[in-house]
Short mmCIF file of N, CA and C and ligand atoms in Angstrom, two decimals:
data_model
loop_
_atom_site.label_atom_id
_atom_site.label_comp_id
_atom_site.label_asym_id
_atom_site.label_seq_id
_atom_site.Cartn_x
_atom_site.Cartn_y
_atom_site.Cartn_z
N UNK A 1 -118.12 13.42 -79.89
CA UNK A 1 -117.17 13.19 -80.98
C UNK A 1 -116.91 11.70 -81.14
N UNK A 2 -116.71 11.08 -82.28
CA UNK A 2 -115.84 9.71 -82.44
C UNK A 2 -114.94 9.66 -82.66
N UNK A 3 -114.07 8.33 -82.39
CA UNK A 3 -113.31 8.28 -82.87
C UNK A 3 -113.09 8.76 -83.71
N UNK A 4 -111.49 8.88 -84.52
CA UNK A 4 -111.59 8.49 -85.60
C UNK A 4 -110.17 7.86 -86.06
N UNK A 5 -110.50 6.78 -87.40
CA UNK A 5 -109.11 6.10 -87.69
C UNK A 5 -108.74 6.78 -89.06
N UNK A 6 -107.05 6.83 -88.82
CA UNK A 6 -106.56 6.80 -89.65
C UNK A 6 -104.65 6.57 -89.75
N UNK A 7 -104.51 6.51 -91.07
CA UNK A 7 -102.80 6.46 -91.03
C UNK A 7 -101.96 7.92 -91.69
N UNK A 8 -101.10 7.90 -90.90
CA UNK A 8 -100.26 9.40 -90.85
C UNK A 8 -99.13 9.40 -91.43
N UNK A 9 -98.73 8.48 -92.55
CA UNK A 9 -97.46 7.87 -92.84
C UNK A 9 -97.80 6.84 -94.46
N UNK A 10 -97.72 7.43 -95.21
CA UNK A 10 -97.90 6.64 -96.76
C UNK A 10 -97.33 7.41 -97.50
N UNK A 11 -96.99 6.29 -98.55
CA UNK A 11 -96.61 7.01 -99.87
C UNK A 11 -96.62 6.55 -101.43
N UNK A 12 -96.35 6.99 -102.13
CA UNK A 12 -97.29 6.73 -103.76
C UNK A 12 -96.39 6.76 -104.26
N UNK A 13 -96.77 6.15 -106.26
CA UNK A 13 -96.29 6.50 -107.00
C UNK A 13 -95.14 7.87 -106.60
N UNK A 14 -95.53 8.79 -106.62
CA UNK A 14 -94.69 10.12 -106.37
C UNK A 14 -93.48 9.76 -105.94
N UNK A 15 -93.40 9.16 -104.83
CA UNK A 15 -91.98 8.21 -104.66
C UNK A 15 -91.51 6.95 -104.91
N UNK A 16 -91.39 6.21 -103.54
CA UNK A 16 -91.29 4.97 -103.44
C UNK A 16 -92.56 3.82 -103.33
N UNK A 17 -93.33 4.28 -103.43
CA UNK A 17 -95.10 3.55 -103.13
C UNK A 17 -94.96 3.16 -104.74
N UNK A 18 -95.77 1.79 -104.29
CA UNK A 18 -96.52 1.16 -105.55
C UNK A 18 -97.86 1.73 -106.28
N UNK A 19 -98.55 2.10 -105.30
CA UNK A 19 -99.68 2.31 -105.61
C UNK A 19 -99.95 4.20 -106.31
N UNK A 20 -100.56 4.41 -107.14
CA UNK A 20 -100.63 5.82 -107.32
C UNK A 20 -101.82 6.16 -106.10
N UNK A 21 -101.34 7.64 -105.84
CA UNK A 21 -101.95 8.44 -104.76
C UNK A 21 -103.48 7.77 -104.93
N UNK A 22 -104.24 7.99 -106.00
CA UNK A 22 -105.76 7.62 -106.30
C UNK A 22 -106.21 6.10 -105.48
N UNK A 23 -104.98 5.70 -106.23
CA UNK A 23 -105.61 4.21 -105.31
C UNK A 23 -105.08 3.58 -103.84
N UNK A 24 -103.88 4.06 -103.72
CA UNK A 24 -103.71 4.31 -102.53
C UNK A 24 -104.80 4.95 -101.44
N UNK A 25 -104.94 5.59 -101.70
CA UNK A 25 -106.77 6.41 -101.20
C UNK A 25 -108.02 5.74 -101.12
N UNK A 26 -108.27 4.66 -102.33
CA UNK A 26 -108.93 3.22 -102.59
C UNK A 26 -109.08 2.54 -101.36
N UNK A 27 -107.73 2.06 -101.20
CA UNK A 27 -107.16 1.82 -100.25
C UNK A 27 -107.61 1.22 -98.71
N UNK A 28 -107.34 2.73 -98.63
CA UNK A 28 -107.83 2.99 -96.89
C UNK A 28 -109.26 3.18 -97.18
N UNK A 29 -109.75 3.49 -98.06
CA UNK A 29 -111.29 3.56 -98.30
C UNK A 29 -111.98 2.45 -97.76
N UNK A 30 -111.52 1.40 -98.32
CA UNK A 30 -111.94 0.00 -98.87
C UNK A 30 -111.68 -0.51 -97.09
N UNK A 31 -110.97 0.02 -96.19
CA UNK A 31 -110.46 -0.21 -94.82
C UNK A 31 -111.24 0.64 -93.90
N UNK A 32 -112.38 1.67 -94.55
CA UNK A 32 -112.95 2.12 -93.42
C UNK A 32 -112.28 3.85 -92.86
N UNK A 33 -111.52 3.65 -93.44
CA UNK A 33 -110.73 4.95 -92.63
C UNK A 33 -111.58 5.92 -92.61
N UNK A 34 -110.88 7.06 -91.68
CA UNK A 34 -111.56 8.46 -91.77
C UNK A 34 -110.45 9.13 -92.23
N UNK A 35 -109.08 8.99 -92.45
CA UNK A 35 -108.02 9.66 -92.60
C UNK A 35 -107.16 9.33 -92.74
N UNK A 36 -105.83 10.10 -93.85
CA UNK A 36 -105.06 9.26 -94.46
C UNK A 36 -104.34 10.64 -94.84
N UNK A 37 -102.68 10.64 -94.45
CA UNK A 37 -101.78 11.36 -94.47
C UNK A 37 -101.05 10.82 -95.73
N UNK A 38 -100.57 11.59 -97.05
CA UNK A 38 -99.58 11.30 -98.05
C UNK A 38 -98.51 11.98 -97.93
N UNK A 39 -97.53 11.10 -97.25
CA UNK A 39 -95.98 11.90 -97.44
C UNK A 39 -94.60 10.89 -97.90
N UNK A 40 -95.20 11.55 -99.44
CA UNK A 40 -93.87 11.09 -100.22
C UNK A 40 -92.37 11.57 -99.62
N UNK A 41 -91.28 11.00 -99.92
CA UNK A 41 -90.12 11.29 -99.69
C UNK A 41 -90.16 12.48 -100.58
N UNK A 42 -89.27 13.48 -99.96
CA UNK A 42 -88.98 14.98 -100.23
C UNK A 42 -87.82 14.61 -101.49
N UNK A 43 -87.23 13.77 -101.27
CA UNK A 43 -86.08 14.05 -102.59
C UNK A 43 -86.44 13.03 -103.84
N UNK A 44 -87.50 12.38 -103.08
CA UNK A 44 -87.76 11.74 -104.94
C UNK A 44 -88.93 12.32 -105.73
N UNK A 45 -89.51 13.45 -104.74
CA UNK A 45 -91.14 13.90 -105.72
C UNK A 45 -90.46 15.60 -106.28
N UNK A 46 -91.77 15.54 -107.59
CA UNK A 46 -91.25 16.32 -108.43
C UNK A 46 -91.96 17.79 -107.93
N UNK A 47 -91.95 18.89 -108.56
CA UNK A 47 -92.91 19.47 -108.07
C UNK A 47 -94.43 19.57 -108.28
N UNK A 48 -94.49 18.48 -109.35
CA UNK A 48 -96.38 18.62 -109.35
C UNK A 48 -96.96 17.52 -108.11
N UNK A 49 -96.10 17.32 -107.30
CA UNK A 49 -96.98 16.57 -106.10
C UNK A 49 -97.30 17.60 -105.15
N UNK A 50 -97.03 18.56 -105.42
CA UNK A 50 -97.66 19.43 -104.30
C UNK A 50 -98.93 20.26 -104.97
N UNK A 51 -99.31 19.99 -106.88
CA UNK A 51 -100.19 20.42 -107.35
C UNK A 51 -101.02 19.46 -107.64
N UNK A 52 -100.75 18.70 -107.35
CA UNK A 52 -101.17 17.38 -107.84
C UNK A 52 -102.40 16.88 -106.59
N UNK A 53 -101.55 16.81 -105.01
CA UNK A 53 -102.64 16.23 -103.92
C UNK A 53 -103.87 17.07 -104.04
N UNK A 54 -103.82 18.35 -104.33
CA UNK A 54 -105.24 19.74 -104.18
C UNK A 54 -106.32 18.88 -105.35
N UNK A 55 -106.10 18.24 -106.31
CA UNK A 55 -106.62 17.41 -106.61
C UNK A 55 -107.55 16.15 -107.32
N UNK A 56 -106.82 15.65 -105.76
CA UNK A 56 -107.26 14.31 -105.22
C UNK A 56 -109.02 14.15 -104.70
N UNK A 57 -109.50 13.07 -105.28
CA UNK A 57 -111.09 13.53 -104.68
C UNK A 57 -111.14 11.91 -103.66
N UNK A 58 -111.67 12.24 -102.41
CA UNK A 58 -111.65 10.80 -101.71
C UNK A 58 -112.90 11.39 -100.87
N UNK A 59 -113.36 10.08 -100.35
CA UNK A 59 -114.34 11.00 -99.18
C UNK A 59 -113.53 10.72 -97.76
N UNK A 60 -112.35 10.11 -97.88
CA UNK A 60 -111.66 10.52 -96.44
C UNK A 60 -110.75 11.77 -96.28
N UNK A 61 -110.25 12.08 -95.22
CA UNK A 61 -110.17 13.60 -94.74
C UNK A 61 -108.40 13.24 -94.97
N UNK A 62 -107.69 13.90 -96.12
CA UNK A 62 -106.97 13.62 -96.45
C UNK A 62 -105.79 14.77 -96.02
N UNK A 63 -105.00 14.88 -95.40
CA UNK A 63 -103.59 15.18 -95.20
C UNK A 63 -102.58 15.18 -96.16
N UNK A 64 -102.20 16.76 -96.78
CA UNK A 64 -101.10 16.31 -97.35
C UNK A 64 -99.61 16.54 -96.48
N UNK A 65 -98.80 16.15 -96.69
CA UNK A 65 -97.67 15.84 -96.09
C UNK A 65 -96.41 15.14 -96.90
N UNK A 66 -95.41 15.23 -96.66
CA UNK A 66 -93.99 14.91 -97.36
C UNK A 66 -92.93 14.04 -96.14
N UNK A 67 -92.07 13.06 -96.23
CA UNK A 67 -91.21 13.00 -95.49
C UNK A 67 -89.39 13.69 -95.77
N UNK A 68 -89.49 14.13 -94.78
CA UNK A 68 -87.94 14.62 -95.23
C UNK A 68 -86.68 13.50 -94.39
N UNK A 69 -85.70 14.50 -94.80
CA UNK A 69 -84.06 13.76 -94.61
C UNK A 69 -83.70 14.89 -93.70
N UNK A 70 -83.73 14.65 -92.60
CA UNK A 70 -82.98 15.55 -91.85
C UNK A 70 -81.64 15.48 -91.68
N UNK A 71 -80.95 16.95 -92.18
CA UNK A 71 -79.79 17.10 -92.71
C UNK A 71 -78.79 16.70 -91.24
N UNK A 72 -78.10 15.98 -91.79
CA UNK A 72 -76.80 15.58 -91.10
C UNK A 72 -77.11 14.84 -90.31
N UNK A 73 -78.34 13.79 -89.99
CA UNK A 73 -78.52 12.53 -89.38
C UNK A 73 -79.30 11.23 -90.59
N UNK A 74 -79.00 10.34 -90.17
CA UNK A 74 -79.79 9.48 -91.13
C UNK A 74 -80.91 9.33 -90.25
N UNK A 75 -82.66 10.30 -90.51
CA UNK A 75 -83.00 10.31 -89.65
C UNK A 75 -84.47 10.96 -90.55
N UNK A 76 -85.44 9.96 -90.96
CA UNK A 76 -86.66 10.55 -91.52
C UNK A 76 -87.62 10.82 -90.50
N UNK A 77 -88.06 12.44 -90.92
CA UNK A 77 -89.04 13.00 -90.56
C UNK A 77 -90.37 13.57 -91.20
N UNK A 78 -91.48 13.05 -90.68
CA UNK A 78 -93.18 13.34 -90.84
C UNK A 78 -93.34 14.57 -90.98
N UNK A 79 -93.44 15.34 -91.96
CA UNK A 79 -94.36 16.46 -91.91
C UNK A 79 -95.54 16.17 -92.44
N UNK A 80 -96.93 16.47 -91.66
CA UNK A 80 -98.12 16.16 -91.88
C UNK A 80 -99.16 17.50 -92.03
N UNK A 81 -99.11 17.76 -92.75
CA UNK A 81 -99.87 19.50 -92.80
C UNK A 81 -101.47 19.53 -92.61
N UNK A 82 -102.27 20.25 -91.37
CA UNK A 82 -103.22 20.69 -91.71
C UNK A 82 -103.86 22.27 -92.13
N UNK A 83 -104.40 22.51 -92.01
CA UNK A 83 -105.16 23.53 -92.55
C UNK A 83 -104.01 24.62 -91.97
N UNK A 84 -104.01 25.06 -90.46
CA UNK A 84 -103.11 25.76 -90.11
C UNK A 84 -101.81 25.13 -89.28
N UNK A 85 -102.24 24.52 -88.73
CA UNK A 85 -101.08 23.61 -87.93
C UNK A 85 -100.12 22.42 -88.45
N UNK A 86 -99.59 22.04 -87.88
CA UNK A 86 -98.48 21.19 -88.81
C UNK A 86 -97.98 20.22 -87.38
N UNK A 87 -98.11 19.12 -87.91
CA UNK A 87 -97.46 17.69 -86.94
C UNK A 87 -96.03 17.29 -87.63
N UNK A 88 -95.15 17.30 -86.84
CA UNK A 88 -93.63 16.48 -86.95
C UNK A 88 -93.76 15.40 -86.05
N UNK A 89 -93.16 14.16 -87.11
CA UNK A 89 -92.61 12.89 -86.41
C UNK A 89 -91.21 12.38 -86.79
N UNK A 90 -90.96 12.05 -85.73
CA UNK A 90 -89.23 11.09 -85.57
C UNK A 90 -90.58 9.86 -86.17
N UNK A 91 -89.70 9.81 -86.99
CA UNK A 91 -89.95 8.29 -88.23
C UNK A 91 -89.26 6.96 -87.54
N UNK A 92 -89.93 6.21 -87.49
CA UNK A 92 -89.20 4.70 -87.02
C UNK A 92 -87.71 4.48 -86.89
N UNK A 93 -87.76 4.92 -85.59
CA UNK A 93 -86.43 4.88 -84.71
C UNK A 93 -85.81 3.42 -84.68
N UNK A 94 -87.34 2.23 -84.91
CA UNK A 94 -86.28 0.93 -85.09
C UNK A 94 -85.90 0.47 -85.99
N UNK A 95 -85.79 0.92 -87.19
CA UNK A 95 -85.65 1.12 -88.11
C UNK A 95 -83.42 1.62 -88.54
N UNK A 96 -83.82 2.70 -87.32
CA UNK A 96 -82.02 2.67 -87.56
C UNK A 96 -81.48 2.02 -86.33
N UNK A 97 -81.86 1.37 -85.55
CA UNK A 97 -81.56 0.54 -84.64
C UNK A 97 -81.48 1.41 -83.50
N UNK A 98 -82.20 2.10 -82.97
CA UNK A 98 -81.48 3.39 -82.14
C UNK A 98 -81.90 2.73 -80.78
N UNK A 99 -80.95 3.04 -80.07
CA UNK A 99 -81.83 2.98 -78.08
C UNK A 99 -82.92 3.94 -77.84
N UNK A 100 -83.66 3.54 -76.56
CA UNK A 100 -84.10 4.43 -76.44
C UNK A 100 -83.89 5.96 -76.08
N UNK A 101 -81.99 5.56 -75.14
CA UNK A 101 -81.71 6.56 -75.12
C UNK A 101 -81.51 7.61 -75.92
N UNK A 102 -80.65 6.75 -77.56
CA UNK A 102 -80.31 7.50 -78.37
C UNK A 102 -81.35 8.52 -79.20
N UNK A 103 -82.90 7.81 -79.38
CA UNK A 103 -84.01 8.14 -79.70
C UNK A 103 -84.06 9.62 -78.79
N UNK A 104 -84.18 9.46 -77.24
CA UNK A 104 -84.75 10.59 -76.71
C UNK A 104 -83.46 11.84 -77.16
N UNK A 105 -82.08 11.35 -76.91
CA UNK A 105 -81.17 12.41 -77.65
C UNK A 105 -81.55 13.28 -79.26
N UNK A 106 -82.17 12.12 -79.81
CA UNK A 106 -82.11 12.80 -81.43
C UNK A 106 -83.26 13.85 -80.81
N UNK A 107 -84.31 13.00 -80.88
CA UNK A 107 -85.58 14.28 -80.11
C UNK A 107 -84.82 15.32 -79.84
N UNK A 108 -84.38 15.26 -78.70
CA UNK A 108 -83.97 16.84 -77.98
C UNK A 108 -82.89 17.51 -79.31
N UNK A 109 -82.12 17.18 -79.55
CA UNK A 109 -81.13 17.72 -80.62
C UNK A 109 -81.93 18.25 -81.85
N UNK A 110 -82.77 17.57 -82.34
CA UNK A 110 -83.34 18.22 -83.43
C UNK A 110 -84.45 19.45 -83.02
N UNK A 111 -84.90 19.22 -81.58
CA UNK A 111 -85.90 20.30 -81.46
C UNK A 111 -84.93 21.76 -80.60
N UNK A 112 -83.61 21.15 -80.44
CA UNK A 112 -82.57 22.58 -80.08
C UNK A 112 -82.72 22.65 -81.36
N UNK A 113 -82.45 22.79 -82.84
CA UNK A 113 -82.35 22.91 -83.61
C UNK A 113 -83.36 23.76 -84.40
N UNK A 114 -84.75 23.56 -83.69
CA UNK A 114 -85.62 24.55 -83.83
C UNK A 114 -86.93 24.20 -84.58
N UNK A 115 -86.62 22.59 -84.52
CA UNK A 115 -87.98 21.58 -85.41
C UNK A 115 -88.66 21.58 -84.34
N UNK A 116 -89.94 21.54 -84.48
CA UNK A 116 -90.30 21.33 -82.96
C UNK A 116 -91.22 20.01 -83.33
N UNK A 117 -90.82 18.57 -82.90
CA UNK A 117 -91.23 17.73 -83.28
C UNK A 117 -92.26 17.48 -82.04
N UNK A 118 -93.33 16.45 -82.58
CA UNK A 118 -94.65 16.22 -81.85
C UNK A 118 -94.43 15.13 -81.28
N UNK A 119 -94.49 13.85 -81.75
CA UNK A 119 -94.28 12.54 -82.07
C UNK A 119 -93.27 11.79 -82.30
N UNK A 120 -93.84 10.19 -81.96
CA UNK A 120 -92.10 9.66 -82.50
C UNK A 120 -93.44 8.32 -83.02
N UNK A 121 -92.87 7.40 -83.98
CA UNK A 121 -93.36 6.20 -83.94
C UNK A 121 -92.96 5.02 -83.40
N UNK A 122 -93.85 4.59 -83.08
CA UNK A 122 -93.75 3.11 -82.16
C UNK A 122 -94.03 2.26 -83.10
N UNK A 123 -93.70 2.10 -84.36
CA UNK A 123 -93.54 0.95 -85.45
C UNK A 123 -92.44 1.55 -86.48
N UNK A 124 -92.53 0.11 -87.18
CA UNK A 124 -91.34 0.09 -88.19
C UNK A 124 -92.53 -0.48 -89.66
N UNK A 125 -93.02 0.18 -90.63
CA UNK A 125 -94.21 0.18 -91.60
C UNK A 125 -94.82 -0.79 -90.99
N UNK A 126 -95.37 -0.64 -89.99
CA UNK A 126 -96.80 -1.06 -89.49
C UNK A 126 -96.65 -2.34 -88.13
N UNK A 127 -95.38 -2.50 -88.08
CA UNK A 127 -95.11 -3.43 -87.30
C UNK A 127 -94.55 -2.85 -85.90
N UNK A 128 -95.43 -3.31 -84.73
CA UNK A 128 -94.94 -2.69 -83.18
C UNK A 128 -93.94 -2.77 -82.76
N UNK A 129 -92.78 -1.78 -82.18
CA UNK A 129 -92.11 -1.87 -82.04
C UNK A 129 -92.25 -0.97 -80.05
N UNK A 130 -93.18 -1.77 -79.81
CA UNK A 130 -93.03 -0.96 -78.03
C UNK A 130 -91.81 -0.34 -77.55
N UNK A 131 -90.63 -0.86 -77.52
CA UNK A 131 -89.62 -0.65 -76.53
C UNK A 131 -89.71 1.27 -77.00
N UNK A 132 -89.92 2.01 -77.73
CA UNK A 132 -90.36 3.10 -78.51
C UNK A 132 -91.29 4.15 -77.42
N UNK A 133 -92.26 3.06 -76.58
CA UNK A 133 -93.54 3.95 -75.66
C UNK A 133 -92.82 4.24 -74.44
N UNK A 134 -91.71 4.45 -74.53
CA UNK A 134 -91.19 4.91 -73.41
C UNK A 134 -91.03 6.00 -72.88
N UNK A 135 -91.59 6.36 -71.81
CA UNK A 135 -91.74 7.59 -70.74
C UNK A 135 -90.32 8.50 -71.03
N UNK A 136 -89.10 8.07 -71.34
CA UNK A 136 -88.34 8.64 -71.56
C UNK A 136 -87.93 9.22 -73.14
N UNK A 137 -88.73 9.60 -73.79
CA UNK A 137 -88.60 9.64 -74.97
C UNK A 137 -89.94 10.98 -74.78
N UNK A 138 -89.87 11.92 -74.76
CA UNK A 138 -90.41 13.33 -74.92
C UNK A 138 -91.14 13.52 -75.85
N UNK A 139 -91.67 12.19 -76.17
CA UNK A 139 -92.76 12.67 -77.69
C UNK A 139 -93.76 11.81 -77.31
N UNK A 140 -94.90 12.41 -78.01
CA UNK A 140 -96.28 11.21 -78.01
C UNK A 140 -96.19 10.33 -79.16
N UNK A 141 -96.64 8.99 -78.62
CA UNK A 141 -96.15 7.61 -79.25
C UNK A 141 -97.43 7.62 -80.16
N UNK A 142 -96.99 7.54 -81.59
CA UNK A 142 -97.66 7.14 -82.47
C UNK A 142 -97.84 5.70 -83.67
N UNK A 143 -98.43 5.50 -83.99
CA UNK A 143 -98.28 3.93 -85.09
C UNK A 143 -98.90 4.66 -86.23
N UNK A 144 -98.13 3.86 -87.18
CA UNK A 144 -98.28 4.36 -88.76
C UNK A 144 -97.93 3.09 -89.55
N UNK A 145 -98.29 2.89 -90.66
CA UNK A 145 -98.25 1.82 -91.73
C UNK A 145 -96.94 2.37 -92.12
N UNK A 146 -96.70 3.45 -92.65
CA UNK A 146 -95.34 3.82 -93.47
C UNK A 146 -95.74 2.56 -94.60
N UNK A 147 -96.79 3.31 -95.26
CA UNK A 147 -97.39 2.06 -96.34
C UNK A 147 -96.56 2.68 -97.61
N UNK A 148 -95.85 1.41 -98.37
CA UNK A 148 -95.35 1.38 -99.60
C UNK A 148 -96.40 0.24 -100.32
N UNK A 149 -96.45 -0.64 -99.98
CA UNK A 149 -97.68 -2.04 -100.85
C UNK A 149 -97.62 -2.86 -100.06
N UNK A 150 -98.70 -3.37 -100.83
CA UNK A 150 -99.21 -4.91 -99.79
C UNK A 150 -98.20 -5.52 -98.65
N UNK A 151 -98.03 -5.93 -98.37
CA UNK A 151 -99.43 -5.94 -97.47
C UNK A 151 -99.17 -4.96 -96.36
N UNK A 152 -98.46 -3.98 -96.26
CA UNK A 152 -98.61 -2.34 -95.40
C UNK A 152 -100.11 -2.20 -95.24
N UNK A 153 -100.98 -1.96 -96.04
CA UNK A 153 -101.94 -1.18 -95.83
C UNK A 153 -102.94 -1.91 -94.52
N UNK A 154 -103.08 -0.80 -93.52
CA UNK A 154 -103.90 -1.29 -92.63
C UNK A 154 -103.22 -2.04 -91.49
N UNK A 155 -102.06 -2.13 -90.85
CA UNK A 155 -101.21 -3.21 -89.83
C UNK A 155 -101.39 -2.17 -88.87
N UNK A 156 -101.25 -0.71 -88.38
CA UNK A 156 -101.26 0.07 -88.01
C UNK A 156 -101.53 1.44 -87.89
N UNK A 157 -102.25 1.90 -86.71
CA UNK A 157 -103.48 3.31 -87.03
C UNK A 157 -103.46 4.03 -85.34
N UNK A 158 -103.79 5.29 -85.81
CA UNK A 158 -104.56 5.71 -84.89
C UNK A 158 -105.38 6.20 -84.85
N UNK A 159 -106.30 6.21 -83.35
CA UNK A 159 -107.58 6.56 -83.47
C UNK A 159 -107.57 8.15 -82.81
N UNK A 160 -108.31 8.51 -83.29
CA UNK A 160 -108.27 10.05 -81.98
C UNK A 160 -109.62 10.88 -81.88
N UNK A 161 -109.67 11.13 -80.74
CA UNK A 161 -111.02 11.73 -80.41
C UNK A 161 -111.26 13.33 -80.71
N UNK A 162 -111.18 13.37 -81.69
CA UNK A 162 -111.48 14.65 -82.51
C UNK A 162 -112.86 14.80 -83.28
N UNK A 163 -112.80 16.26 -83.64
CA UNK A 163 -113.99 16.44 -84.70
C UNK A 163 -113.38 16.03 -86.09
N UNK A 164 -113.93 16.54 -87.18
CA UNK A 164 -113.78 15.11 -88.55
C UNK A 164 -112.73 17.08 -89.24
N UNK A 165 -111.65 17.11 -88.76
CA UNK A 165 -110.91 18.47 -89.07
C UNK A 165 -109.48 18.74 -89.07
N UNK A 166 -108.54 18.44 -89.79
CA UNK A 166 -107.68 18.82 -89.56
C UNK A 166 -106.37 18.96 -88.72
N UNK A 167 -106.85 20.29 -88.29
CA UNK A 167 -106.35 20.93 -87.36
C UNK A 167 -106.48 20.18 -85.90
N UNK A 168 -107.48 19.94 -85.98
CA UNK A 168 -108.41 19.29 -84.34
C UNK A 168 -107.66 18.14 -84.39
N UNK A 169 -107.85 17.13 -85.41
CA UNK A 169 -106.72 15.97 -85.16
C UNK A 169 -105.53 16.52 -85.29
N UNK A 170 -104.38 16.88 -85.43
CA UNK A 170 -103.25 17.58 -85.01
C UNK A 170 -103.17 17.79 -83.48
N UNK A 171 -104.42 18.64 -82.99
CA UNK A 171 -104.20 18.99 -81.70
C UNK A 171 -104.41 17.75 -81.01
N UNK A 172 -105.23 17.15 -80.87
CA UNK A 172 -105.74 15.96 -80.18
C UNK A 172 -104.69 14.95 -80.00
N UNK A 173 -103.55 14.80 -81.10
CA UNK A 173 -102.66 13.68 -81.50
C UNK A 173 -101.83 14.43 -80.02
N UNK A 174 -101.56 15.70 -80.44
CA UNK A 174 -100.21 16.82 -79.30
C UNK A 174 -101.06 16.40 -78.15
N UNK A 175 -101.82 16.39 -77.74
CA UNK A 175 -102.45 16.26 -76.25
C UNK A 175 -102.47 15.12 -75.98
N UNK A 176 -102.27 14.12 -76.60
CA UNK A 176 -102.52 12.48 -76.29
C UNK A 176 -104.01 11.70 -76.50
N UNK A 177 -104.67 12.98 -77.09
CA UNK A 177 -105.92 12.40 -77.20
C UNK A 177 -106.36 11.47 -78.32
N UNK A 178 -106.06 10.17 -78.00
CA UNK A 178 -105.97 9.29 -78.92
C UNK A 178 -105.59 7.75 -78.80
N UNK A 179 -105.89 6.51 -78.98
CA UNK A 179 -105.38 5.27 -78.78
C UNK A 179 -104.79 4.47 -80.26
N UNK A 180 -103.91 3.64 -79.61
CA UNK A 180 -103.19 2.77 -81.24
C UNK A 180 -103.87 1.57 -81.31
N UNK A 181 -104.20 1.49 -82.80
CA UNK A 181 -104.46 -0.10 -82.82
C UNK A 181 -103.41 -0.88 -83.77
N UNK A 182 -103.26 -2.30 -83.94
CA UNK A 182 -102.78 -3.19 -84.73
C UNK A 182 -103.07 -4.14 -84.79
N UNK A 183 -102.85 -4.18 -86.25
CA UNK A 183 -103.60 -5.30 -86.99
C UNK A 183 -103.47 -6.75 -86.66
N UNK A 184 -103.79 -8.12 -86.17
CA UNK A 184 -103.65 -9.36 -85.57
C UNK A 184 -102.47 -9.68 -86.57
N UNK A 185 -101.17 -10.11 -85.91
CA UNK A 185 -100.08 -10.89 -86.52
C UNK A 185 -99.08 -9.58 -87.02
N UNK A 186 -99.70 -8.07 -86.88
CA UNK A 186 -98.92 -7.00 -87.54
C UNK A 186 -97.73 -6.91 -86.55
N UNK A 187 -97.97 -7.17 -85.87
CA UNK A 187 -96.13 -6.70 -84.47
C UNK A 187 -95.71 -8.11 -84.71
ZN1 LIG B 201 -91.85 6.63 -95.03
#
């Protein structure tokens, strides 16, 4: 198997992104990718974004996905959909300034709650934020662009040793099977 790169965290026209989905897709093209997750914010897309990604023609292995507002925290979360399985991420924890403690609390609280989250990110749109890879924090550490425009695209990725599928990257991400890169000057 190879690697493979991609970002798990963008968004378009549909929301807050500059770029429409098409070229956004350009994009990461133009960067090599193998994969590229679109998750507009849940309260600014209409409903033809969910008729709209089916499509999209790219030759990378495209993810659709939405971010939500998890009710009663100020607290965005990754839904990343594949074929059958589904990845949740705690969205850039440095972002609301959180500890790490407070981070590993939201984790546990939202998954009593019955989310069962995967991940957390270790950036803030594409920029490293380590103190995040901490052993005490119950999720596997991921990096994401959280690309809105320039210069987002490309600061942050992961790679994972999967087949070119879905599902398989989902699982691979849950098992740890996978390394982060970033872009020179992106942290
Ligand atoms: Zn976002």
């Amino acid at each position: 198997m190879a690697w493979l790169r991609g970002n798990l965290h963008a968004h378009t026209t549909y929301s807050d992104g500059v770029k429409t989905a098409q070229e956004l897709l350009a994009e990461y093209e133009a960067l090599g990718y193998d994969f590229l997750a679109i998750t507009d914010h849940e309260d600014l897309i209409a409903s033809s974004y969910w008729r709209a990604l089916p499509r999209l023609r790219t030759r990378l292995l495209l993810f659709h996905g939405v971010e939500l507002n998890y009710p009663g925290l100020d607290q965005h979360i990754g839904r990343v959909l594949g074929d059958g399985d589904v990845l949740h991420v705690l969205n850039h924890p440095a972002r609301y300034r959180l500890s790490v403690a407070e981070t590993a609390e939201r984790a546990r609280s939202i998954r009593r709650d019955g989310l069962a989250l995967d991940a957390v990110e270790v950036t803030d749109t594409g920029h490293h934020r380590p103190l995040y890879a901490s052993p005490e924090i119950p999720l596997v550490k991921i990096a994401t662009d959280d690309a809105h425009r320039p210069p987002h695209f490309g600061r942050a990725w992961i790679e994972v040793d999967a087949s070119r599928d879905r599902d398989a990257i989902i699982r691979a991400i849950r098992a740890g099977d996978f390394r982060l890169g970033f872009a020179p000057g992106g942290d």
